[in-house]
Coordinates of C-alpha atoms in Angstrom, one line a residue:
M204 CA 0.0 0.0 0.0
G205 CA 1.4 3.4 -1.1
F206 CA 1.5 6.8 0.6
D207 CA -1.9 8.5 0.9
V208 CA -0.5 12.0 1.2
T209 CA -1.1 15.6 0.2
L210 CA 1.6 16.9 -2.1
V211 CA 3.0 20.4 -1.6
D212 CA 3.3 20.5 -5.4
A213 CA 0.5 18.6 -7.1
S214 CA 2.5 18.4 -10.3
A215 CA 5.0 16.1 -8.6
K216 CA 2.6 13.2 -8.8
K217 CA 3.5 11.4 -12.0
E218 CA 2.6 8.0 -13.5
S219 CA 6.2 6.8 -12.9
N220 CA 5.9 7.2 -9.1
V221 CA 2.3 6.0 -8.8
C222 CA 1.5 2.3 -8.1
P223 CA -0.9 0.8 -10.7
H224 CA -2.4 -1.5 -8.1
C225 CA -3.3 1.0 -5.2
H226 CA -3.0 4.2 -7.2
L227 CA -1.0 5.9 -4.5
I228 CA 2.6 7.2 -4.3
L229 CA 5.0 4.3 -4.3
D230 CA 6.1 2.9 -1.0
T231 CA 9.3 0.9 -1.2
P232 CA 9.2 0.7 -5.0
M233 CA 9.7 -2.7 -6.7
Q234 CA 10.0 -3.4 -10.5
T235 CA 9.1 -6.5 -12.5
E236 CA 10.9 -7.8 -15.5
E237 CA 8.2 -6.2 -17.6
G238 CA 9.3 -2.8 -16.2
I239 CA 6.2 -2.3 -14.0
R240 CA 6.8 -0.4 -10.8
L241 CA 4.8 -1.6 -7.7
C242 CA 4.7 -1.0 -4.0
K243 CA 6.4 -3.9 -2.2
G244 CA 3.1 -4.5 -0.2
C245 CA 1.1 -4.6 -3.4
L246 CA 3.5 -6.9 -5.1
D247 CA 3.2 -9.4 -2.2
E248 CA -0.6 -9.3 -2.5
I249 CA -0.5 -10.1 -6.2
K250 CA 2.0 -13.0 -5.7
I251 CA -0.5 -15.0 -3.7
K252 CA -3.3 -14.7 -6.2
P253 CA -3.9 -17.6 -8.6
G254 CA -1.3 -17.6 -11.3
G255 CA 0.3 -14.5 -9.7
R256 CA -2.0 -12.3 -11.7
C257 CA -4.2 -9.4 -10.7
N258 CA -7.2 -9.0 -12.9
C259 CA -7.9 -5.5 -11.7
C260 CA -4.6 -4.0 -12.8
D261 CA -3.7 -6.7 -15.3
V262 CA -0.3 -7.2 -13.7
T263 CA 1.4 -10.6 -13.5
V264 CA 4.1 -11.3 -10.9
K265 CA 6.3 -14.3 -11.2
E266 CA 8.6 -15.5 -8.4
G267 CA 12.1 -14.3 -8.8
Q268 CA 11.2 -11.9 -11.6
Y269 CA 11.2 -8.6 -9.7
Y270 CA 13.8 -6.5 -7.8
P271 CA 14.0 -3.2 -5.7
D272 CA 13.8 -0.1 -7.9
R273 CA 16.4 2.3 -6.3
A274 CA 15.9 4.9 -9.0
A275 CA 12.2 5.1 -8.3
L276 CA 13.0 5.2 -4.5
R277 CA 15.2 8.3 -5.0
E278 CA 12.6 10.0 -7.0
V279 CA 9.8 9.3 -4.5
N280 CA 11.8 10.4 -1.5
A281 CA 12.4 13.8 -3.0
I282 CA 8.7 14.6 -3.2
L283 CA 7.6 17.4 -0.7
V284 CA 4.4 16.5 1.2
F285 CA 2.3 17.9 4.1
C286 CA 1.6 16.2 7.4
R287 CA -1.5 14.1 7.3
H288 CA -2.7 16.0 10.4
K289 CA -2.6 19.4 8.7
K290 CA -6.4 19.8 9.2
F291 CA -5.9 19.5 13.0
G292 CA -3.3 22.3 13.0
C293 CA 0.1 20.7 12.1
S294 CA 2.2 22.9 9.9
W295 CA 4.9 20.4 9.0
Q296 CA 6.0 19.8 5.5
G297 CA 9.0 18.0 4.2
R298 CA 10.5 15.3 2.0
L299 CA 8.5 12.0 1.8
E300 CA 11.4 10.0 3.2
L301 CA 10.9 11.9 6.6
Y302 CA 7.1 11.5 6.5
K303 CA 6.8 8.3 8.5
S304 CA 9.1 9.4 11.3
H305 CA 7.2 12.7 11.7
V306 CA 3.8 11.1 11.7
A307 CA 4.9 8.7 14.4
G308 CA 5.6 11.6 16.8
C309 CA 3.2 14.3 15.5
E310 CA 1.6 16.3 18.4
F311 CA -1.6 16.6 16.3
A312 CA -2.1 12.9 16.0
G313 CA -5.2 11.5 17.7
V314 CA -4.6 9.4 20.8
S315 CA -6.9 7.7 23.2
C316 CA -7.0 8.4 26.9
P317 CA -5.1 5.8 28.9
N318 CA -7.4 5.9 31.9
A319 CA -9.6 2.9 32.4
G320 CA -13.2 3.6 31.5
C321 CA -12.5 6.7 29.5
H322 CA -13.0 6.3 25.7
E323 CA -12.3 9.9 24.6
M324 CA -9.9 10.6 21.8
V325 CA -7.8 13.7 22.0
L326 CA -4.9 15.3 20.2
A327 CA -1.5 14.2 21.5
I328 CA -0.7 17.9 22.3
Q329 CA -3.8 18.1 24.5
L330 CA -3.3 14.7 26.3
Q331 CA -1.7 16.1 29.4
S332 CA -4.4 18.8 29.8
H333 CA -7.1 16.1 29.4
L334 CA -5.4 13.8 31.9
A335 CA -5.4 16.6 34.5
Q336 CA -9.2 16.9 34.1
C337 CA -10.3 13.4 33.1
L338 CA -13.2 12.1 35.2
Y339 CA -11.7 8.7 35.2
R340 CA -8.3 9.7 36.6
L341 CA -7.3 8.3 40.0
V342 CA -7.3 10.8 42.9
T343 CA -6.6 10.6 46.6
C344 CA -9.2 11.9 49.1
S345 CA -7.5 14.6 51.1
H346 CA -9.4 13.6 54.2
C347 CA -9.1 9.8 54.4
Q348 CA -6.3 9.2 51.8
E349 CA -8.5 6.7 50.0
K350 CA -7.8 6.4 46.2
L351 CA -10.8 6.5 43.9
V352 CA -12.0 7.7 40.5
A353 CA -12.4 11.5 40.2
K354 CA -16.0 11.3 39.2
D355 CA -16.9 9.5 42.4
L356 CA -15.1 12.0 44.7
E357 CA -18.1 14.2 45.3
G358 CA -20.3 11.3 46.2
H359 CA -17.6 9.9 48.5
H360 CA -17.4 13.2 50.4
S361 CA -21.2 13.6 50.7
S362 CA -21.9 10.1 52.0
S363 CA -19.1 7.6 52.8
C364 CA -15.9 9.5 53.8
R365 CA -15.5 9.0 57.5
M366 CA -13.0 11.9 57.9
Y367 CA -15.0 14.5 55.9
P368 CA -16.0 17.6 58.0
V369 CA -19.7 17.9 58.3
D370 CA -22.2 20.3 59.9
C371 CA -24.2 19.3 62.9
E372 CA -27.9 19.0 61.9
R373 CA -28.9 20.5 65.2
C374 CA -26.6 23.4 66.1
G375 CA -25.0 24.0 62.7
E376 CA -21.5 23.7 64.2
K377 CA -18.7 22.3 61.9
V378 CA -17.8 18.8 63.2
V379 CA -14.2 17.8 62.6
H380 CA -15.0 14.3 61.1
R381 CA -18.2 12.5 60.0
H382 CA -17.5 9.5 62.2
L383 CA -17.5 11.9 65.3
L384 CA -21.0 13.2 64.5
N385 CA -22.8 10.8 66.8
H386 CA -20.4 11.5 69.6
H387 CA -21.0 15.2 69.1
L388 CA -24.8 14.8 69.2
Q389 CA -24.7 12.7 72.3
H390 CA -22.1 14.7 74.4
S391 CA -21.0 18.1 73.1
C392 CA -23.8 19.5 71.0
R393 CA -25.2 22.6 72.7
L394 CA -28.7 21.6 71.7
E395 CA -30.5 18.4 72.7
E396 CA -34.0 17.0 72.0
C397 CA -36.5 17.6 74.8
L398 CA -38.0 14.3 76.1
V399 CA -41.3 16.1 76.8
C400 CA -42.1 18.2 73.8
N401 CA -39.5 16.9 71.3
S402 CA -38.2 20.4 70.6
L403 CA -34.5 21.4 70.6
V404 CA -33.4 23.0 73.8
D405 CA -30.1 24.3 75.1
R406 CA -28.2 21.5 76.9
K407 CA -26.8 23.9 79.5
T408 CA -30.2 25.5 80.3
S409 CA -31.4 24.4 83.7
K410 CA -35.1 24.6 82.9
H411 CA -37.3 24.6 79.8
V412 CA -41.0 25.5 79.6
G413 CA -43.2 23.0 77.8
S414 CA -45.2 24.0 74.7
S415 CA -48.4 24.1 76.7
G416 CA -46.8 26.7 79.1
D417 CA -47.9 24.9 82.2
L418 CA -45.0 22.6 83.0
S419 CA -41.3 23.2 83.4
H420 CA -38.9 20.3 83.0
S421 CA -35.2 20.3 83.5
S422 CA -32.9 19.0 80.7
S423 CA -30.5 17.7 83.3
S424 CA -32.9 17.0 86.1
S425 CA -31.4 13.7 87.0
S426 CA -28.1 15.3 88.1
T427 CA -30.0 18.2 89.8
A428 CA -32.1 15.7 91.8
T429 CA -29.1 13.8 92.8
D430 CA -27.3 17.0 93.9
D431 CA -30.3 18.1 96.0
S432 CA -30.5 14.7 97.6
S433 CA -26.8 14.8 98.5
K434 CA -27.2 18.3 100.0
S435 CA -30.2 17.2 102.1
Q436 CA -28.3 14.2 103.4
S437 CA -25.2 16.2 104.2
A438 CA -27.4 18.8 106.1
T439 CA -28.8 16.1 108.4
P440 CA -27.1 16.1 111.9
S441 CA -24.9 13.1 112.5
G442 CA -24.8 13.4 116.3
G443 CA -27.3 12.3 118.9
Q444 CA -30.9 13.5 119.2
G445 CA -31.5 17.1 119.9
G446 CA -27.9 18.0 119.1
K447 CA -26.6 16.8 122.5
K448 CA -22.9 16.0 123.0
S449 CA -22.0 12.4 122.7
G450 CA -19.3 10.5 124.7
P451 CA -16.8 7.9 123.5
R452 CA -19.3 5.1 123.7
S453 CA -21.8 7.1 121.7
K454 CA -19.2 7.9 119.0
Q455 CA -18.3 4.2 118.7
K456 CA -22.0 3.3 118.3
Q457 CA -22.3 6.0 115.6
Q458 CA -19.2 4.7 113.8
R459 CA -20.6 1.1 113.7
K460 CA -23.9 2.5 112.6
G461 CA -22.2 4.4 109.8
E462 CA -20.3 1.4 108.6
K463 CA -23.5 -0.7 108.6
S464 CA -25.3 2.1 106.6
S465 CA -22.4 2.2 104.0
A466 CA -22.6 -1.6 103.5
V467 CA -26.3 -1.5 103.1
A468 CA -26.1 1.5 100.7
T469 CA -23.5 -0.4 98.6
T470 CA -25.8 -3.4 98.4
E471 CA -28.8 -1.2 97.6
E472 CA -26.9 0.6 94.8
R473 CA -25.7 -2.8 93.3
E474 CA -29.3 -4.1 93.3
E475 CA -30.6 -0.9 92.0
G476 CA -28.1 -1.0 89.1
Q477 CA -29.0 -4.6 88.4
G478 CA -32.7 -3.5 88.1
E479 CA -31.8 -0.8 85.6
E480 CA -29.8 -3.2 83.5
D481 CA -32.8 -5.6 83.4
G482 CA -34.8 -2.8 81.7
G483 CA -37.5 -2.4 84.4
Y484 CA -38.2 -1.9 88.2
H485 CA -36.1 -4.2 90.3
L486 CA -38.3 -6.0 92.8
G487 CA -35.7 -8.2 94.5
H488 CA -35.1 -5.7 97.4
P489 CA -37.6 -3.1 98.7
T490 CA -34.8 -0.7 99.6
A491 CA -33.7 -0.5 96.0
V492 CA -37.3 0.0 94.9
F493 CA -37.7 2.8 97.5
R494 CA -34.6 4.7 96.2
H495 CA -35.6 4.1 92.5
V496 CA -39.2 5.3 92.9
Q497 CA -38.0 8.3 95.0
T498 CA -35.7 9.3 92.2
L499 CA -38.6 9.0 89.7
A500 CA -40.8 11.1 91.8
T501 CA -38.3 14.0 91.9
Q502 CA -37.9 14.2 88.1
Q503 CA -40.7 16.2 86.5
E504 CA -40.1 15.1 83.0
L505 CA -40.2 11.4 84.0
L506 CA -43.3 12.2 86.1
R507 CA -45.0 13.4 83.0
T508 CA -44.0 10.4 80.9
D509 CA -43.5 7.5 83.2
M510 CA -46.1 8.3 85.9
A511 CA -48.9 8.3 83.3
S512 CA -48.0 4.7 82.4
L513 CA -47.7 3.5 86.0
S514 CA -50.7 1.3 86.6
R515 CA -52.3 -0.3 89.6
T516 CA -50.5 -3.6 88.7
T517 CA -47.1 -1.9 89.2
V518 CA -48.2 -0.6 92.6
T519 CA -49.5 -4.1 93.6
R520 CA -46.1 -5.6 92.6
L521 CA -44.3 -3.0 94.7
T522 CA -46.5 -3.8 97.7
E523 CA -45.8 -7.5 97.4
A524 CA -42.1 -6.9 97.1
A525 CA -42.2 -4.9 100.3
S526 CA -44.0 -7.7 102.2
R527 CA -41.3 -10.1 101.0
D528 CA -38.4 -8.2 102.5
S529 CA -35.7 -10.9 103.0
H530 CA -34.1 -8.8 105.8
G531 CA -37.3 -8.6 107.8
N532 CA -36.9 -4.8 108.2
E533 CA -40.4 -3.8 109.3
E534 CA -39.6 -0.1 109.4
L535 CA -38.4 -0.3 105.8
D536 CA -41.6 -2.2 104.8
E537 CA -43.7 0.5 106.3
G538 CA -41.7 3.2 104.6
V539 CA -42.1 1.6 101.2
I540 CA -45.8 1.1 101.7
K541 CA -46.2 4.8 102.8
L542 CA -44.2 5.8 99.7
I543 CA -46.6 3.8 97.5
G544 CA -49.5 5.5 99.1
R545 CA -48.1 8.9 98.3
L546 CA -47.3 7.7 94.8
E547 CA -50.9 6.7 94.3
D548 CA -52.1 10.1 95.4
Q549 CA -49.6 11.8 93.1
L550 CA -50.7 9.6 90.2
K551 CA -54.3 10.5 90.8
A552 CA -53.5 14.2 91.0
F553 CA -51.4 13.9 87.8
R554 CA -54.2 12.2 85.9
R555 CA -56.7 14.9 87.0
Q556 CA -54.2 17.6 85.8
M557 CA -53.8 15.8 82.4
E558 CA -57.6 15.5 82.1
T559 CA -58.0 19.3 82.8
E560 CA -55.3 20.2 80.3
R561 CA -57.0 18.0 77.7
N562 CA -60.4 19.6 78.3
N563 CA -58.9 23.1 78.1
R564 CA -57.3 22.3 74.7
I565 CA -60.5 20.8 73.4
A566 CA -62.4 24.0 74.5
V567 CA -59.8 26.2 72.8
E568 CA -60.0 24.2 69.6
E569 CA -63.8 24.4 69.5
R570 CA -63.6 28.2 69.8

């Protein structure tokens, strides 16, 4: 196959330098014994035909009856031609003998992108620019150092990158890393969801007024109730009755009593913690029940939610637990039963309050 080129001087194309088989400028000219000039590639094609004859160009080639035509080669090499990529901007022109080497490295030749998945063809001179912007190039996430395809980087940042900085959906604060968001929401976010009205309240605010305007509930009432209980216990006199002075024997008695109380308190706390782990009220020891119910009664938000669901069955179970005190502490049994009585009264009052609120809301809506 000959050279398919554009000549600088069209008149340079002559019958003597054109192959009769492919009708192009001779490439590696060969001559038969009959004096016919052919491209070496075309001559090889004709040789394998039946009888070594081409019916199209009426040329017959016999084995051993041809040779390289050096005179034709000198003539062809001297022809001036343009680069085949002239239409893409290449301005090269030169002798035909240099044509192949130029085309092999021409900057205006079309090349395919080497990135897997990209099928775009670009000019060789534009390849580096394309590679810098190719959607299929490999990039490294600047946050987690994971390597991925550039087109997936935005989705990686918006959903799966654990180290990507995100905004808190509650307070709007910029969290350092996505995987720390849950920790931020649970421990350091300045806003938290109110257990009563489901609105967002300041975590550091001591009290928050409910949406109905008739009930205040503390966002950290558990710790407040515990602090108040500790203060009341520390304010109780530890000496004898009426503040009288106590002698050595009285001090020893008080010391033994204090050690016994500490041991009992430790047992109570352990049993109370076991009850909380079981996910309900622990009925194994009335003292633990007494402390647990007392804590519930001091928390207004739990009074609004848990007291409403406290049924007569729960009160009956507490009474039965008090009567089964394994230590036989009658004073303790009486204390628990008295607490249950007060709890029943509070429950009834709470239900009346809730009924009044409901009636008031219905009346307002009817207006």
